[in-house]
Amino acid sequence: MSVRVERDPASGVAVVTLDREHRHNAVDLETAAELAETWRALRYEPHVRAVVLTGAGTAAFCTGIDRGVQVPQPASPYSADDPLLAIGPKSGDLWKPVIAAVNGMACGGAFYLLGEADFLIASETATFFDPHTTYGMVSAYEAVYMAQRMPFGEVARMSLMGTAERLTARRAHEIGLVSELTGPSELLPAALRAAGTLAGLPTEAVQGTVRALWSAKQAALQQALAQAPALIALGNLAPERQAELFAGRKGAPEPRLR
């Protein structure tokens, strides 16, 4: 199992951990399926009233889809399979509050998860970046999710600059992507404190508020996401060329932190 779920009935909080530290918590097909099942299962557990989502270790929260994954695609030009579309809690119809505790790198497909968390708490060592353009890919879903959480100019810069820059936790806090900064050792305790507060409130009122907040953005979000498959099909380089660019990443200059 690459998704670890720890439940504390006394506090009403569950901690969902991406448990692929050896792969920087990148998501393979099995992990994607486990995440989708986890969110749907948590809907039926009344003793779980709030959730903390994090990644194993300190190097990375999540680095998106595992580059070793082969995703079979339908022959029709009008269809595309994206295994990350169902990995977020809202996609799984979970309206219990989810707090993301971001430790280390969060990039690319990690934004499917962060985009559906209710708020983010980050270690001061966390960084955020979107590598798509560097490797000849369109940042569509990722950019759309982040455009719901960041000022337009900030998400445009991050999405377009690829691996050349990384957004520091400090800057992410300044622009409102992150609601609280902590030291690395204080990250999970801070997230658990916030989740424990939420779990201690009347759960119907909390879930109703989560649903109301998301209804404010859902129409625009769904309209934007609907354009993503066509933009990806038009703009992505062939997989072989993407792989060549990715293989050359070790010779690239160190990214600028900002």
Short mmCIF file of C-alpha atoms in Angstrom, two decimals:
data_model
loop_
_atom_site.label_atom_id
_atom_site.label_comp_id
_atom_site.label_asym_id
_atom_site.label_seq_id
_atom_site.Cartn_x
_atom_site.Cartn_y
_atom_site.Cartn_z
CA MET A 1 0.00 0.00 0.00
CA SER A 2 1.37 3.41 -0.93
CA VAL A 3 -1.29 5.45 0.89
CA ARG A 4 -1.19 5.15 4.68
CA VAL A 5 -4.27 6.16 6.68
CA GLU A 6 -4.06 6.61 10.45
CA ARG A 7 -7.26 7.30 12.32
CA ASP A 8 -7.57 8.76 15.81
CA PRO A 9 -11.17 8.22 16.99
CA ALA A 10 -10.50 10.30 20.11
CA SER A 11 -9.74 13.45 18.11
CA GLY A 12 -11.86 12.67 15.05
CA VAL A 13 -8.85 13.24 12.76
CA ALA A 14 -7.42 10.95 10.09
CA VAL A 15 -3.93 11.45 8.66
CA VAL A 16 -3.57 10.39 5.01
CA THR A 17 0.10 9.98 4.05
CA LEU A 18 1.53 9.45 0.58
CA ASP A 19 3.96 6.69 1.46
CA ARG A 20 6.40 6.46 -1.46
CA GLU A 21 9.31 8.35 0.04
CA HIS A 22 11.79 6.47 -2.18
CA ARG A 23 10.04 8.08 -5.20
CA HIS A 24 9.50 11.51 -3.63
CA ASN A 25 5.88 10.46 -3.09
CA ALA A 26 5.21 10.48 -6.83
CA VAL A 27 1.86 8.99 -7.79
CA ASP A 28 1.76 5.78 -9.79
CA LEU A 29 -1.44 4.10 -10.97
CA GLU A 30 -1.81 2.05 -7.79
CA THR A 31 -1.38 5.15 -5.62
CA ALA A 32 -3.94 7.05 -7.70
CA ALA A 33 -6.45 4.24 -7.21
CA GLU A 34 -5.72 4.06 -3.48
CA LEU A 35 -6.22 7.80 -3.05
CA ALA A 36 -9.55 7.73 -4.88
CA GLU A 37 -10.72 4.82 -2.74
CA THR A 38 -9.47 6.47 0.47
CA TRP A 39 -11.50 9.64 -0.04
CA ARG A 40 -14.66 7.73 -0.90
CA ALA A 41 -14.22 5.40 2.08
CA LEU A 42 -13.73 8.27 4.54
CA ARG A 43 -17.20 9.58 3.67
CA TYR A 44 -18.67 6.57 5.50
CA GLU A 45 -16.63 6.90 8.69
CA PRO A 46 -18.52 9.10 11.16
CA HIS A 47 -15.64 9.06 13.66
CA VAL A 48 -13.47 10.84 11.05
CA ARG A 49 -14.50 14.49 10.96
CA ALA A 50 -11.35 16.15 9.58
CA VAL A 51 -8.36 14.99 7.55
CA VAL A 52 -4.67 15.92 7.30
CA LEU A 53 -2.96 15.07 3.99
CA THR A 54 0.84 14.87 3.89
CA GLY A 55 3.80 13.06 2.34
CA ALA A 56 6.25 10.65 3.92
CA GLY A 57 9.68 12.05 4.80
CA THR A 58 10.92 15.62 4.53
CA ALA A 59 12.17 15.81 0.94
CA ALA A 60 8.82 15.98 -0.83
CA PHE A 61 5.11 16.29 -0.27
CA CYS A 62 4.44 14.94 -3.75
CA THR A 63 6.20 15.31 -7.12
CA GLY A 64 3.22 14.52 -9.31
CA ILE A 65 2.84 11.50 -11.51
CA ASP A 66 5.64 8.96 -11.43
CA ARG A 67 7.66 9.35 -14.63
CA GLY A 68 7.88 5.58 -14.92
CA VAL A 69 4.12 5.20 -15.33
CA GLN A 70 2.69 4.22 -18.70
CA VAL A 71 -0.90 5.41 -19.03
CA PRO A 72 -2.81 3.60 -21.80
CA GLN A 73 -4.84 6.02 -23.91
CA PRO A 74 -7.99 5.39 -25.94
CA ALA A 75 -7.68 5.57 -29.71
CA SER A 76 -10.33 8.28 -29.98
CA PRO A 77 -8.93 11.83 -30.32
CA TYR A 78 -11.91 13.00 -28.25
CA SER A 79 -10.97 10.98 -25.17
CA ALA A 80 -8.03 11.00 -22.79
CA ASP A 81 -7.34 9.15 -19.57
CA ASP A 82 -5.73 11.10 -16.72
CA PRO A 83 -5.21 8.96 -13.61
CA LEU A 84 -4.77 12.06 -11.44
CA LEU A 85 -8.27 13.41 -12.02
CA ALA A 86 -9.73 11.31 -9.20
CA ILE A 87 -6.95 11.67 -6.60
CA GLY A 88 -8.33 14.76 -4.84
CA PRO A 89 -10.82 14.66 -1.96
CA LYS A 90 -13.47 16.76 -3.66
CA SER A 91 -13.31 14.51 -6.73
CA GLY A 92 -14.09 11.68 -4.31
CA ASP A 93 -17.15 13.54 -3.01
CA LEU A 94 -15.55 14.06 0.41
CA TRP A 95 -16.74 17.28 2.01
CA LYS A 96 -15.08 16.80 5.36
CA PRO A 97 -12.34 19.44 5.75
CA VAL A 98 -8.92 18.46 4.43
CA ILE A 99 -5.75 20.27 5.50
CA ALA A 100 -2.61 19.75 3.41
CA ALA A 101 0.63 19.64 5.41
CA VAL A 102 3.32 20.38 2.82
CA ASN A 103 6.79 19.08 3.58
CA GLY A 104 9.50 19.57 0.96
CA MET A 105 8.83 19.71 -2.78
CA ALA A 106 5.31 20.05 -4.13
CA CYS A 107 5.25 20.14 -7.90
CA GLY A 108 3.33 19.22 -11.04
CA GLY A 109 0.58 16.72 -10.32
CA ALA A 110 0.78 17.53 -6.60
CA PHE A 111 -1.44 20.47 -7.47
CA TYR A 112 -4.36 18.12 -8.13
CA LEU A 113 -4.18 17.34 -4.41
CA LEU A 114 -3.37 20.83 -3.17
CA GLY A 115 -6.04 22.26 -5.43
CA GLU A 116 -8.69 20.24 -3.60
CA ALA A 117 -7.45 20.75 -0.05
CA ASP A 118 -9.31 23.34 2.00
CA PHE A 119 -6.17 25.09 3.21
CA LEU A 120 -2.42 24.54 3.31
CA ILE A 121 0.09 24.57 6.13
CA ALA A 122 3.73 24.35 5.04
CA SER A 123 7.13 23.72 6.49
CA GLU A 124 9.53 26.62 5.98
CA THR A 125 11.59 24.24 3.81
CA ALA A 126 8.74 23.53 1.38
CA THR A 127 9.00 24.65 -2.24
CA PHE A 128 6.44 24.78 -5.05
CA PHE A 129 7.07 24.59 -8.81
CA ASP A 130 5.52 23.33 -12.02
CA PRO A 131 7.93 21.48 -14.36
CA HIS A 132 5.58 20.99 -17.31
CA THR A 133 6.87 23.53 -19.79
CA THR A 134 10.49 22.51 -19.23
CA TYR A 135 9.67 19.00 -20.42
CA GLY A 136 7.43 19.98 -23.33
CA MET A 137 4.09 19.54 -21.61
CA VAL A 138 1.11 21.84 -21.22
CA SER A 139 0.31 22.76 -17.63
CA ALA A 140 -3.46 22.70 -17.87
CA TYR A 141 -5.11 21.02 -14.90
CA GLU A 142 -2.32 22.10 -12.57
CA ALA A 143 -2.43 25.73 -13.67
CA VAL A 144 -6.22 25.82 -13.42
CA TYR A 145 -6.21 24.42 -9.89
CA MET A 146 -3.56 26.89 -8.76
CA ALA A 147 -5.35 29.79 -10.45
CA GLN A 148 -8.12 29.19 -7.90
CA ARG A 149 -5.67 29.69 -5.03
CA MET A 150 -3.00 32.17 -6.18
CA PRO A 151 -2.94 35.64 -7.77
CA PHE A 152 -3.01 35.29 -11.55
CA GLY A 153 0.44 36.74 -12.13
CA GLU A 154 2.00 34.41 -9.57
CA VAL A 155 0.47 31.24 -10.98
CA ALA A 156 1.28 32.36 -14.52
CA ARG A 157 4.92 32.87 -13.60
CA MET A 158 5.17 29.54 -11.79
CA SER A 159 3.44 27.61 -14.58
CA LEU A 160 5.45 29.22 -17.38
CA MET A 161 8.90 29.22 -15.77
CA GLY A 162 9.00 25.44 -15.37
CA THR A 163 11.96 24.15 -13.39
CA ALA A 164 13.89 27.44 -13.63
CA GLU A 165 12.28 28.75 -10.44
CA ARG A 166 10.87 27.41 -7.22
CA LEU A 167 8.41 29.30 -5.07
CA THR A 168 9.59 29.28 -1.47
CA ALA A 169 7.25 28.57 1.41
CA ARG A 170 7.76 32.15 2.57
CA ARG A 171 6.62 33.57 -0.77
CA ALA A 172 3.74 31.09 -0.93
CA HIS A 173 2.62 32.39 2.45
CA GLU A 174 2.92 36.01 1.33
CA ILE A 175 0.64 35.45 -1.67
CA GLY A 176 -1.95 33.43 0.24
CA LEU A 177 -1.31 29.94 -1.13
CA VAL A 178 -0.15 28.82 2.33
CA SER A 179 -2.09 29.86 5.43
CA GLU A 180 0.57 29.04 8.05
CA LEU A 181 4.34 28.43 8.11
CA THR A 182 6.05 26.19 10.63
CA GLY A 183 9.44 24.69 11.33
CA PRO A 184 9.87 21.21 9.79
CA SER A 185 9.31 19.40 13.10
CA GLU A 186 6.21 21.47 13.87
CA LEU A 187 4.42 20.89 10.57
CA LEU A 188 2.36 17.83 11.45
CA PRO A 189 1.54 19.02 15.00
CA ALA A 190 0.29 22.33 13.59
CA ALA A 191 -1.88 20.57 11.01
CA LEU A 192 -3.23 18.18 13.65
CA ARG A 193 -4.10 21.10 15.95
CA ALA A 194 -6.10 22.79 13.21
CA ALA A 195 -7.77 19.53 12.17
CA GLY A 196 -8.57 18.74 15.81
CA THR A 197 -10.31 22.09 16.16
CA LEU A 198 -12.39 21.41 13.05
CA ALA A 199 -13.22 17.88 14.20
CA GLY A 200 -14.45 19.26 17.53
CA LEU A 201 -17.02 21.54 15.90
CA PRO A 202 -20.52 20.38 14.85
CA THR A 203 -19.70 18.30 11.79
CA GLU A 204 -22.82 19.11 9.76
CA ALA A 205 -22.06 22.83 10.04
CA VAL A 206 -18.40 22.32 9.11
CA GLN A 207 -19.17 20.15 6.08
CA GLY A 208 -21.90 22.52 4.98
CA THR A 209 -19.44 25.41 5.14
CA VAL A 210 -16.87 23.43 3.12
CA ARG A 211 -19.53 22.74 0.50
CA ALA A 212 -20.61 26.38 0.40
CA LEU A 213 -17.04 27.60 -0.02
CA TRP A 214 -16.42 25.27 -2.95
CA SER A 215 -19.72 26.14 -4.61
CA ALA A 216 -18.39 29.70 -4.94
CA LYS A 217 -15.67 28.53 -7.34
CA GLN A 218 -16.91 25.24 -8.74
CA ALA A 219 -18.66 26.50 -11.87
CA ALA A 220 -15.64 28.45 -13.08
CA LEU A 221 -13.31 25.59 -12.11
CA GLN A 222 -15.27 22.97 -14.05
CA GLN A 223 -15.54 25.24 -17.10
CA ALA A 224 -11.78 25.80 -17.12
CA LEU A 225 -10.94 22.11 -16.56
CA ALA A 226 -13.15 21.17 -19.51
CA GLN A 227 -10.68 22.91 -21.85
CA ALA A 228 -7.67 21.04 -20.49
CA PRO A 229 -7.74 17.82 -22.57
CA ALA A 230 -7.77 19.68 -25.89
CA LEU A 231 -5.00 22.04 -24.83
CA ILE A 232 -2.84 19.13 -23.69
CA ALA A 233 -3.43 17.23 -26.93
CA LEU A 234 -2.49 20.27 -28.99
CA GLY A 235 0.53 21.43 -27.00
CA ASN A 236 2.30 18.38 -25.60
CA LEU A 237 5.44 17.11 -27.27
CA ALA A 238 5.56 13.44 -28.19
CA PRO A 239 6.28 11.23 -25.14
CA GLU A 240 9.66 10.24 -26.56
CA ARG A 241 10.76 13.88 -26.79
CA GLN A 242 9.46 14.58 -23.28
CA ALA A 243 11.54 11.66 -22.01
CA GLU A 244 14.65 13.06 -23.72
CA LEU A 245 14.16 16.44 -22.07
CA PHE A 246 13.56 14.82 -18.70
CA ALA A 247 16.69 12.70 -19.03
CA GLY A 248 18.75 15.87 -19.50
CA ARG A 249 17.50 17.50 -16.30
CA LYS A 250 20.61 16.65 -14.26
CA GLY A 251 22.72 18.97 -16.35
CA ALA A 252 20.36 21.90 -15.86
CA PRO A 253 21.37 24.86 -13.65
CA GLU A 254 20.05 25.02 -10.10
CA PRO A 255 16.59 26.59 -9.94
CA ARG A 256 16.25 30.11 -8.61
CA LEU A 257 14.35 30.38 -5.32
CA ARG A 258 11.99 33.28 -4.90
#
